[in-house]
Coordinates of C-alpha atoms in Angstrom, one line a residue:
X564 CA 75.4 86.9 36.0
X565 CA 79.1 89.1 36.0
X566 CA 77.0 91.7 38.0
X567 CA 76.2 89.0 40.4
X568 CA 79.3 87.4 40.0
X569 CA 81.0 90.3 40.8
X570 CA 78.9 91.1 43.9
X571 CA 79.7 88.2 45.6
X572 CA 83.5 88.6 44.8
X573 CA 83.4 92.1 46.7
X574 CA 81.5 90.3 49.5
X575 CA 84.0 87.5 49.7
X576 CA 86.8 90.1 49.9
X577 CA 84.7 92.1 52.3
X578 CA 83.9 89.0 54.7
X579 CA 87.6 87.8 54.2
X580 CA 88.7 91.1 55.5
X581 CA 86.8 91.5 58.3
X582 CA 87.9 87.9 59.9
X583 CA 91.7 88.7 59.0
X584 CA 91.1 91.9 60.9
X585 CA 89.1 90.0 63.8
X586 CA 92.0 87.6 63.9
X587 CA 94.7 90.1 63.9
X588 CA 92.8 91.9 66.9
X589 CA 92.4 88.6 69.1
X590 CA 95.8 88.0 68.4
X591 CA 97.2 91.0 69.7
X592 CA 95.2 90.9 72.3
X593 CA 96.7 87.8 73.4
X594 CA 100.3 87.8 72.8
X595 CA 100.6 92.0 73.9
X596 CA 102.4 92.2 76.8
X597 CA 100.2 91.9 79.9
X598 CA 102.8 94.2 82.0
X599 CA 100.4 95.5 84.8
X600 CA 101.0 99.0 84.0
X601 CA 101.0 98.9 80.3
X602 CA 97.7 96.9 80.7
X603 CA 96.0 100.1 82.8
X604 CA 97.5 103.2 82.2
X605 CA 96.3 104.5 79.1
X606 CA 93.4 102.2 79.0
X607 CA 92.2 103.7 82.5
X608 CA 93.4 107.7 81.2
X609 CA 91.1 107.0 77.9
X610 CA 88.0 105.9 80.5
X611 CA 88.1 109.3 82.1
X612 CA 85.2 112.1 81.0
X613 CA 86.7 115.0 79.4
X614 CA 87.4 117.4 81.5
X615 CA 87.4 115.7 85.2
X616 CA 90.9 115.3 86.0
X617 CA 92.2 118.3 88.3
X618 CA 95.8 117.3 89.4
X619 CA 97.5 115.1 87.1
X620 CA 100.4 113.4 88.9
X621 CA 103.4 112.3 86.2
X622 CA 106.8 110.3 86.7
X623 CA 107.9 107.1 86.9
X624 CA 106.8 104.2 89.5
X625 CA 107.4 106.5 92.5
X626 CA 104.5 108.3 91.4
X627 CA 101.9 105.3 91.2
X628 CA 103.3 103.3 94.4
X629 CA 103.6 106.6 96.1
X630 CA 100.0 108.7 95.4
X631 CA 96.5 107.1 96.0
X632 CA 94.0 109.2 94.5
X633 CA 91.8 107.5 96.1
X634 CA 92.9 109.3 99.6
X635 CA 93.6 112.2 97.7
X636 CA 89.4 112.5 96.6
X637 CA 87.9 110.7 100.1
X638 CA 89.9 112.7 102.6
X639 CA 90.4 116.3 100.0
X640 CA 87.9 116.0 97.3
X641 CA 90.7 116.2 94.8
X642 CA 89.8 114.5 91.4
X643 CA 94.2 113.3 90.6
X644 CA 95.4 110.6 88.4
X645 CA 98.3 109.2 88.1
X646 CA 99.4 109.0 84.8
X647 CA 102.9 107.5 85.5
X648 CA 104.8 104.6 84.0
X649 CA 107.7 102.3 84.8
X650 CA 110.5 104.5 84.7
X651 CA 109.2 106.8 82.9
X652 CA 111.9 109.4 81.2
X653 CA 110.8 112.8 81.7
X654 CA 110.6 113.5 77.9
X655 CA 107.9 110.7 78.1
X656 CA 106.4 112.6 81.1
X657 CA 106.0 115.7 78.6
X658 CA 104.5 113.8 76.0
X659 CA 101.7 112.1 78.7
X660 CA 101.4 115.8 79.4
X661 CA 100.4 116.8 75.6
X662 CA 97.9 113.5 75.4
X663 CA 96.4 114.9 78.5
X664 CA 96.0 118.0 77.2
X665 CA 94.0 116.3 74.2
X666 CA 91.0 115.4 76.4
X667 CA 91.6 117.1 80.1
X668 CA 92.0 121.0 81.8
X669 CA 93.9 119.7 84.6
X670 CA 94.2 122.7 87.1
X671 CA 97.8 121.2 88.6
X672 CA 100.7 119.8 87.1
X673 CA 102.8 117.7 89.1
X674 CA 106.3 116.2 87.8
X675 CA 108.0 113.8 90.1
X676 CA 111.4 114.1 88.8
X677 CA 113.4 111.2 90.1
X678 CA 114.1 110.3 86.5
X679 CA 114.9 113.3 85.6
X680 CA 118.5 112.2 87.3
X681 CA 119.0 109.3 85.1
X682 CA 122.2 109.8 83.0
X683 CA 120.8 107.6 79.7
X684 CA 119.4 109.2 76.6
X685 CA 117.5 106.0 75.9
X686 CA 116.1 103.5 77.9
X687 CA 115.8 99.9 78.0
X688 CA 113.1 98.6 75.7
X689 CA 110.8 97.2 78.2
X690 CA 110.7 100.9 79.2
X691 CA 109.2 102.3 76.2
X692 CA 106.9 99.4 76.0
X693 CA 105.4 100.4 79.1
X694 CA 105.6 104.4 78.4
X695 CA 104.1 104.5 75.2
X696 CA 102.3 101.3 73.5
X697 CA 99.2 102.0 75.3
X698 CA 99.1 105.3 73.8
X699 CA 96.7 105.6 70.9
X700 CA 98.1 106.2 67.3
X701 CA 99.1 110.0 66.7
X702 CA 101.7 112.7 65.9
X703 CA 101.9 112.6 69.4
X704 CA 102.6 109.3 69.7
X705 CA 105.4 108.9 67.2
X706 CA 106.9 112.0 68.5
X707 CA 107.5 110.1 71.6
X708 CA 108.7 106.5 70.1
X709 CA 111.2 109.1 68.1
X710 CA 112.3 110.5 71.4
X711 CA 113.0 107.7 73.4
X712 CA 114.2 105.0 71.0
X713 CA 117.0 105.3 68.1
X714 CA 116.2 105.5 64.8
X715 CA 116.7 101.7 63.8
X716 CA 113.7 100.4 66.1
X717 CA 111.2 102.9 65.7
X718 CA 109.5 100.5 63.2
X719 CA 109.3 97.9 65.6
X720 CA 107.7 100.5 68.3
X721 CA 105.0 102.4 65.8
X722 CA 103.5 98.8 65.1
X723 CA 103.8 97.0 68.1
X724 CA 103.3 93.8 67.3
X725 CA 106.6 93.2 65.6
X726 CA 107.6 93.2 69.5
X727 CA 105.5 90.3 70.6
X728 CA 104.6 88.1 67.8
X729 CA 106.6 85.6 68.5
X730 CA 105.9 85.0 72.5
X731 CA 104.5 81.6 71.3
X732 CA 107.1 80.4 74.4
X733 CA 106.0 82.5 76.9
X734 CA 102.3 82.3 76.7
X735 CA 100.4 81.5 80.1
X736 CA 97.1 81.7 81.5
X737 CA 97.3 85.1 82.1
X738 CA 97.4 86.1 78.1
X739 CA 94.1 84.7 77.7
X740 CA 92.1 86.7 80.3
X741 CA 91.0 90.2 80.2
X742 CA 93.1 93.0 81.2
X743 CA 91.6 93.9 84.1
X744 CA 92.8 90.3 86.0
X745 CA 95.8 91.1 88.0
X746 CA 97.7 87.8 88.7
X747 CA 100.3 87.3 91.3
X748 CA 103.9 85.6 91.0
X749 CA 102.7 81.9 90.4
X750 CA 100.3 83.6 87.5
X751 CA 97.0 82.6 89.4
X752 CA 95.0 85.3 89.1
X753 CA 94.8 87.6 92.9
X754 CA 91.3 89.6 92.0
X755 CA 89.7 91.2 89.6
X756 CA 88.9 94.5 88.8
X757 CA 85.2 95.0 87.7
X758 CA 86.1 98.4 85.8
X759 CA 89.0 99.6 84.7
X760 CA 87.8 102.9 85.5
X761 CA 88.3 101.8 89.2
X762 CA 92.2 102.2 88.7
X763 CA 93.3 105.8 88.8
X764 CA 96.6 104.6 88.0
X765 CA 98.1 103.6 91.7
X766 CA 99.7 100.3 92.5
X767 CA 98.6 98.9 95.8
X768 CA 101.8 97.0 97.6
X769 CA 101.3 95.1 100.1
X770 CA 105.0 93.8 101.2
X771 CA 107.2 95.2 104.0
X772 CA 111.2 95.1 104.0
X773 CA 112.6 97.0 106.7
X774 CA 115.2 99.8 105.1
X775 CA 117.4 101.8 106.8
X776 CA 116.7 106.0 106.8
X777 CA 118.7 107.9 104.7
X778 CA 120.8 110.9 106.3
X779 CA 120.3 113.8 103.6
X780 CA 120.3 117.2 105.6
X781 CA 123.8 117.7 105.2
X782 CA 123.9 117.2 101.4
X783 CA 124.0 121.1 99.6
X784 CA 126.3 120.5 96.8
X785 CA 124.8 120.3 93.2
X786 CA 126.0 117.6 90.7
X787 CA 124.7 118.0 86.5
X788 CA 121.7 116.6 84.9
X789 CA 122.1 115.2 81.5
X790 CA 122.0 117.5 79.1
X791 CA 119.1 115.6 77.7
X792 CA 117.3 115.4 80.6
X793 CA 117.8 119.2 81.6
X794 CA 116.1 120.1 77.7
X795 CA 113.1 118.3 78.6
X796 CA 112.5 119.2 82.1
X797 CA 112.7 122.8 80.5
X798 CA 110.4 121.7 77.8
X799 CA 107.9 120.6 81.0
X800 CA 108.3 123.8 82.6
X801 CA 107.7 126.1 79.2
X802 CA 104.7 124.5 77.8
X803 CA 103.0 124.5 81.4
X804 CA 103.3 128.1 81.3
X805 CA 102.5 128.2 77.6
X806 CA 99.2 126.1 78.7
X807 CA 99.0 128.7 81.4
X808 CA 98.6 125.5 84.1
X809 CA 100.7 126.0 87.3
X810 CA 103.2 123.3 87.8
X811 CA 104.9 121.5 90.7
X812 CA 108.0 120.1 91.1
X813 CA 108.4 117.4 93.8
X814 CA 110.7 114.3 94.6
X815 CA 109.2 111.3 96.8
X816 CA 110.8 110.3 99.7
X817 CA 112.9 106.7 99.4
X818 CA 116.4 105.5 100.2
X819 CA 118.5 108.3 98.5
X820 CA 122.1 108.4 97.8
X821 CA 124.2 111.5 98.8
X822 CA 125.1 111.5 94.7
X823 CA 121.1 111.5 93.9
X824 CA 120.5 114.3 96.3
X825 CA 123.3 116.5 94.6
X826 CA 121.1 115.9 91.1
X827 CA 117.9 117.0 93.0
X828 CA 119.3 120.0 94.1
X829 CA 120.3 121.1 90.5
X830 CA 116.8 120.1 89.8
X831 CA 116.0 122.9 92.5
X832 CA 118.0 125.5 91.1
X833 CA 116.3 125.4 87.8
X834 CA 112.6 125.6 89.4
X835 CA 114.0 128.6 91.3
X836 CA 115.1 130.1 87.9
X837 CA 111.9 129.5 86.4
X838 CA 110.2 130.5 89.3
X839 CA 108.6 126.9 89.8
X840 CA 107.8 125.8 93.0
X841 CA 110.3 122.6 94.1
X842 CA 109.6 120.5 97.1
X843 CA 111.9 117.7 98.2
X844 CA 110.2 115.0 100.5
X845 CA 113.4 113.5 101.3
X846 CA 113.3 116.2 103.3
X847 CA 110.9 115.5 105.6
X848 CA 110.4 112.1 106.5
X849 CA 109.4 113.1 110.4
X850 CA 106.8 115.9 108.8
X851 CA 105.2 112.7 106.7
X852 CA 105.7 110.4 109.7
X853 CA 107.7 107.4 107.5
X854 CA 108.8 104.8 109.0
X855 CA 111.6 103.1 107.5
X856 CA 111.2 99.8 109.3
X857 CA 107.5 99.3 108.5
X858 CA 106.6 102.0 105.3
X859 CA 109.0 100.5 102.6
X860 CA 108.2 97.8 99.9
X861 CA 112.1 98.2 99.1
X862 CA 114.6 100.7 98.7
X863 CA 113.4 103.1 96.2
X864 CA 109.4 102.4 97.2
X865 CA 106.7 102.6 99.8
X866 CA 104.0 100.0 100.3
X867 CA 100.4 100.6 101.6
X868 CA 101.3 102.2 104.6
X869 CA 104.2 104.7 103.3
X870 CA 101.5 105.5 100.6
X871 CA 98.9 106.8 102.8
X872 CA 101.0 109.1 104.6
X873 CA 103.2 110.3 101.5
X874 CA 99.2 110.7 100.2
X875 CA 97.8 112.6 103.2
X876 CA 100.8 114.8 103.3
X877 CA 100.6 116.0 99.9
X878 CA 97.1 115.7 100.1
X879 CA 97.7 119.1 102.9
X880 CA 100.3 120.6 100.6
X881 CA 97.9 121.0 97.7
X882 CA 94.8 122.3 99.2
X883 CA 96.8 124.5 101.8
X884 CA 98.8 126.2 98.0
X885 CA 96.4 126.0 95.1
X886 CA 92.7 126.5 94.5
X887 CA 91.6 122.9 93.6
X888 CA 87.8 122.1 94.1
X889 CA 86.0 119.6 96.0
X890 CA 84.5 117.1 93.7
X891 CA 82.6 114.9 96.5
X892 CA 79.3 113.8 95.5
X893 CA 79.6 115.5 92.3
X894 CA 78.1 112.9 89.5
X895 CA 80.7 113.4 87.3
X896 CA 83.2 111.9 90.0
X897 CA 81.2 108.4 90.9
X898 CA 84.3 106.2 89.4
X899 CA 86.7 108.6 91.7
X900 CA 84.5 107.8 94.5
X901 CA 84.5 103.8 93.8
X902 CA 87.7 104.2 93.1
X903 CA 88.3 105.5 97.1
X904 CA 86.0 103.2 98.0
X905 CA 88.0 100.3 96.0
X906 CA 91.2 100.8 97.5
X907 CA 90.3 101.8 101.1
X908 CA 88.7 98.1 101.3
X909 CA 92.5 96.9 99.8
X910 CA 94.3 98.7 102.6
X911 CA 91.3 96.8 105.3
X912 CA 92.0 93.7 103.5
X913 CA 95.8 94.1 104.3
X914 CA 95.5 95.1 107.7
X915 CA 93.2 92.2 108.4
X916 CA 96.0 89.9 107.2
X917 CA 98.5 91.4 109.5
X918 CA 95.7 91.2 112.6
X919 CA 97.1 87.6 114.4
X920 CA 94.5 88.2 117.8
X921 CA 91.5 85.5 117.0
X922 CA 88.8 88.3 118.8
X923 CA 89.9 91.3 117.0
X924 CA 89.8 89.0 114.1
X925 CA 86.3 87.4 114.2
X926 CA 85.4 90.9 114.6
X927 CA 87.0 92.8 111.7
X928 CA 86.5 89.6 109.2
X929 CA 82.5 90.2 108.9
X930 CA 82.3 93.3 107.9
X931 CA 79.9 94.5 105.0
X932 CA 80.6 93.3 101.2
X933 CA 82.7 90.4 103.1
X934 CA 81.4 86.7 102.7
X935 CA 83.0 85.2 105.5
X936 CA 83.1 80.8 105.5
X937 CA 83.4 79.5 108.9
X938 CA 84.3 75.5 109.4
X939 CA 84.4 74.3 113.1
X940 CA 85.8 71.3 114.3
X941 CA 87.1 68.7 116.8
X942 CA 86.5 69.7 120.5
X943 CA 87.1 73.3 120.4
X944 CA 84.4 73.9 122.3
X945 CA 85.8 72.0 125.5
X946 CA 89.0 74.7 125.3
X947 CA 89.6 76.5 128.1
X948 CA 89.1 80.2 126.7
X949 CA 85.9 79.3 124.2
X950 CA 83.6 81.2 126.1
X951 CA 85.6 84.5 125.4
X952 CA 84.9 83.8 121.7
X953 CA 81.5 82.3 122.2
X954 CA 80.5 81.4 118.6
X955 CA 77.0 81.3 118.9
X956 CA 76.6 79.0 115.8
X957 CA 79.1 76.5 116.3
X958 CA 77.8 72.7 117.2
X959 CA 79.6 70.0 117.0
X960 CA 81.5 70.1 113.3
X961 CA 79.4 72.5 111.6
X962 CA 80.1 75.1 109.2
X963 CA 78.1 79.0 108.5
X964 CA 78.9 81.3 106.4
X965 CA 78.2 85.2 106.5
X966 CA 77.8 87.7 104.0
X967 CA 76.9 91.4 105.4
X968 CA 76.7 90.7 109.0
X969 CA 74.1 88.1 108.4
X970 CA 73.5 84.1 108.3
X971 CA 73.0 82.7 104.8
X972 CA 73.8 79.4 105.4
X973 CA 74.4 77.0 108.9
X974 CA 74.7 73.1 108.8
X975 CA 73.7 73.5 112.5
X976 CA 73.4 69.4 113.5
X977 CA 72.8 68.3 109.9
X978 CA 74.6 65.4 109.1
X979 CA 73.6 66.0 104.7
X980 CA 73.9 69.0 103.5
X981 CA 75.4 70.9 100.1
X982 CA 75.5 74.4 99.5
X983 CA 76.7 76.0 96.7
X984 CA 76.9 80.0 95.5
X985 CA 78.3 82.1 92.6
X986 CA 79.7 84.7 93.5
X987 CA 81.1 86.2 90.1
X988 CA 81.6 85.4 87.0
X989 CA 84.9 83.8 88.1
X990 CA 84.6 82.8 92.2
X991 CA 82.1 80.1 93.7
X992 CA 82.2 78.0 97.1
X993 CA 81.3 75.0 98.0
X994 CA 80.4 73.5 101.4
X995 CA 79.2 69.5 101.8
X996 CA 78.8 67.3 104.2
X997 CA 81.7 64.4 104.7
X998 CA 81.8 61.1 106.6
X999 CA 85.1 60.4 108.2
X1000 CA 86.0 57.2 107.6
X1001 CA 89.5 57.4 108.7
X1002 CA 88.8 55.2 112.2
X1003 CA 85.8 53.3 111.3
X1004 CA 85.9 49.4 112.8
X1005 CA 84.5 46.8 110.1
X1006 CA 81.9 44.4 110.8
X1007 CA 84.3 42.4 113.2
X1008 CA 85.1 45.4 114.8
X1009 CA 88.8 46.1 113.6
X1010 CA 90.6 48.9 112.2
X1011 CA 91.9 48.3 109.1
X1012 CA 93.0 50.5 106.3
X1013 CA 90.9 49.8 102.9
X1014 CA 88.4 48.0 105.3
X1015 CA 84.7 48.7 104.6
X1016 CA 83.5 50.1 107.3
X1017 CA 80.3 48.1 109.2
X1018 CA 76.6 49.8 108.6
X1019 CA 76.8 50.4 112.0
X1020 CA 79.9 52.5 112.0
X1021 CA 78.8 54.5 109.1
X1022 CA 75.5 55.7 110.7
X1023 CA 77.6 56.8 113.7
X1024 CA 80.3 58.2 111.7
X1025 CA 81.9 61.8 112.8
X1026 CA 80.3 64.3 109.3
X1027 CA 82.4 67.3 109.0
X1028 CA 82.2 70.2 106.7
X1029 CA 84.3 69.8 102.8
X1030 CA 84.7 73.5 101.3
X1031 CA 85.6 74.0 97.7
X1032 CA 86.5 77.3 96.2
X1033 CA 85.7 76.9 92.6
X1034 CA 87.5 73.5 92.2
X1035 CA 90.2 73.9 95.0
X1036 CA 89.9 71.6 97.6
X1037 CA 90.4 73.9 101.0
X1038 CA 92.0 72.5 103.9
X1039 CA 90.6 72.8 107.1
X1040 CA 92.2 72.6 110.6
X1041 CA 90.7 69.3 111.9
X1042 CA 90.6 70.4 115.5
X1043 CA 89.9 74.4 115.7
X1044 CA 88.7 77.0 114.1
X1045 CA 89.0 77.6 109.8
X1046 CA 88.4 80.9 108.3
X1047 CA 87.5 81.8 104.7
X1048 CA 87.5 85.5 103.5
X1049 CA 86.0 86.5 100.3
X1050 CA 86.2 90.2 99.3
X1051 CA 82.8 90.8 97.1
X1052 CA 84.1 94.1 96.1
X1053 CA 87.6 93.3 95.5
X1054 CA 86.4 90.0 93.8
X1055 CA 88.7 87.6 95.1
X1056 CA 90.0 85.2 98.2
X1057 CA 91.4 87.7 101.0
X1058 CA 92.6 85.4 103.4
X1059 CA 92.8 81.5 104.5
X1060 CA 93.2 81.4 108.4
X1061 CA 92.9 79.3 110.9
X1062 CA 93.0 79.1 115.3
X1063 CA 94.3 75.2 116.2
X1064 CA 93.2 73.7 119.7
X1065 CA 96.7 73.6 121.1
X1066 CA 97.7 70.9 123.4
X1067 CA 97.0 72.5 126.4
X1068 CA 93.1 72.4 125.4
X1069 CA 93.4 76.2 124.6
X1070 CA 91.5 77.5 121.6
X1071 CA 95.2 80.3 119.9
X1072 CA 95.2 83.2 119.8
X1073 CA 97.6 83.6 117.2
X1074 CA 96.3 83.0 113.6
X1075 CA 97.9 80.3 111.1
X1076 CA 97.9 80.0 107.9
X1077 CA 95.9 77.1 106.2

């Protein structure tokens, strides 16, 4: 009996153990910061195979909202990632370089070194949040906490959850989905990523705000670094040498200050002393082809369309000066290659938004992994310009919806219908049939609101098409032409849109929202 009573002790402790440690881990999991970055970058740097990453791109955000690797392997077969956080201090650039080293042989370093200006020897806290708590528990690790945070927090930073335990306040939805759901500003989520191996560490902005260009070619002085800063960037520059990896120094182009270009240049003169190679985009904006008015996301950023050039033109620079190989259709490269594929159907998702022409529209709308719902309704086929669109499988009201270029599903002249499909684990739609009551006479033949319509009426009712997504209740232009865009690789809702009859019976041309 005391051997058996003892047992059972050591497997209460054992089972007591294992659900305070599965507790502990939903927990965390929960109340951790869901900081977009924080939430990929060393999740997505862990996915990677040994051994696969070629260039690896460090800095601060103008890294990630500046360098799609995605480009960089489509267009230039070059296997990058973009291991760059929020402000990211370049001591904690030197440390990402030291994990990397752990698991990767990159052939190219490149340091963007717009932090490397920054006059504080510590950061805010939300900055080390995002630069290190990702980063799994070593020497390493603590090294970097020490380095960026005085003594009297490190505590707080080595655990982690000492820094969010008591977000009881500021829980929302968002804490209680995976990771890999990106959610916009009112904290619905805006898509889904499958994998987080998908994400090679770029951001994906989609906003314009027109800036105003920078004049820097008359700027030559030099102004200090902080001493702190000027350590470190040595530190960079020695231990890529000591790993016998060449490095490269570059700054992205933005809206630079004539006191930030003086710090750049002293950045200069110490590559030249170490024989580095420096290279200052702020330099060349007509080279790149930027466009202040339409390539910014704001002042110190580009969006989607500044990306791709910055992209493409470094994307030159590096197979023009260093021997980099091209990984297309290697196996070992398929998440690189999804990755492409991932974002180049972001950047056609965002230029479809910004297409107002209904033709060009209808036309770049149904293209392949697209399901496309189309509700028609009122008299838009007595407009004027209808035949130029000439929707073959519009009668009446009637709703179809497309999915590859091909019909799966038409209420043609059927007045009761419901279809339904899942479309992920998250997204389904929803498309009945509904009477319109709104102007049915009663049995004596008035018009009255709450009146029950005759039998009569109701059997000659107008039916027009209801479409739910998931549970939302879409609206639907009651005379025209409504549009419902569903990305099947992106995993979420592209785009509502909609072309009104207008009161001179003439089907726009200019898109609406709906």
């Amino acid at each position: 009996m005391p051997k058996n009573e003892n047992r059972k002790k050591k497997l209460k402790i054992i089972a007591f153990s294992l659900l305070s440690f599965l507790l502990l881990h939903y927990f965390c999991s929960v109340f951790q910061f869901k900081n977009f970055i924080t939430s990929y970058m060393f999740s997505s740097f862990y996915d990677l195979k040994p051994n696969t990453v070629d260039v690896v791109f460090l800095g601060s955000s103008h890294v990630y909202t500046f360098i799609d690797p995605g480009i960089l392997y489509q267009e230039y077969g070059i296997a990058g990632f973009d291991f760059a956080s929020e402000t990211q201090p370049v001591w904690n650039s030197y440390f990402n370089i030291k994990e990397t080293l752990k698991t990767q042989k990159p052939r190219l370093i490149v340091l963007e070194c717009y932090t490397a200006i920054y006059d504080k020897d510590y950061h805010v806290a939300g900055n080390i949040v995002v630069g290190t708590y990702g980063m799994r528990l070593s020497r390493n690790k603590i090294e970097a906490i020490k380095t960026s945070d005085p003594q009297k927090t490190w505590v707080t930073h080595f655990l982690e959850y000492p820094s969010y335990h008591n977000r009881y306040n500021d829980l929302k939805r968002r804490d209680f989905y995976p990771t890999c759901s990106v959610f916009d500003k009112s904290g619905k989520i805006r898509w889904n990523i499958p994998k987080r191996y998908l994400r090679k560490g770029y951001l994906f902005l989609q906003e314009t705000v027109e800036c105003m260009r920078p004049d820097t070619t008359s700027v030559s002085d030099t102004a200090a670094l902080s001493k702190k800063n000027e350590i470190w960037l040595k530190k960079i520059i020695e231990l890529s040498k000591q790993e016998n990896i060449p490095l490269l120094l570059i700054v992205n182009p933005y809206v630079v200050s004539e006191s930030e270009m003086k710090k750049f240049n002293r950045v200069a003169e110490i590559a030249k002393e170490y024989g580095i190679p420096f290279v200052n985009y702020n330099f060349y904006y007509d080279e790149i082809g930027l466009d202040f008015a339409i390539d910014c996301f704001d002042r110190g950023h580009t969006n989607y369309r500044g990306a791709e050039k910055m992209t493409r033109y470094l994307g030159n620079y590096l197979k023009e000066n260093y021997d980099l190989p091209d990984r297309r259709g290697q196996r070992e490269y398929d998440t690189w290659n999804l990755s492409a594929q991932y974002y180049e159907k972001l950047r056609y998702n965002q230029k479809l938004r910004e297409t107002l022409e209904f033709s060009p529209y209808l036309q770049n709308a149904n293209v392949e992994k697209n399901m496309v719902l189309y509700v028609a309704r009122g008299n838009y086929k007595n407009a004027t310009n209808y035949e130029d669109i000439n929707l073959d499988q519009a009668t009446g009201n009637t709703a179809w919806v497309m999915q590859n270029g091909k019909i799966i599903f038409a209420s043609q002249n059927s007045k009761d219908y419901c279809w339904h499909t899942d479309i992920s684990f998250f997204d389904s739609f929803t498309i009945q049939s509904v009477i319109d009551t709104s102007a049915l006479p009663d049995e004596d033949g008035a018009i009255l609101a709450g009146a029950k319509p005759s039998a009569q009426a109701l059997a000659e009712a107008p039916v027009y098409p209801q479409v739910k997504y998931n549970t939302t209740l879409l609206e639907t232009l009651p005379n025209g032409i409504s549009i419902f865009i569903y990305d099947t690789v992106i995993g979420n809702l592209v785009e509502k849109a909609g072309f009104a009859v207008t009161s001179e019976n003439v089907l726009s041309e200019q898109k609406q929202g709906i």
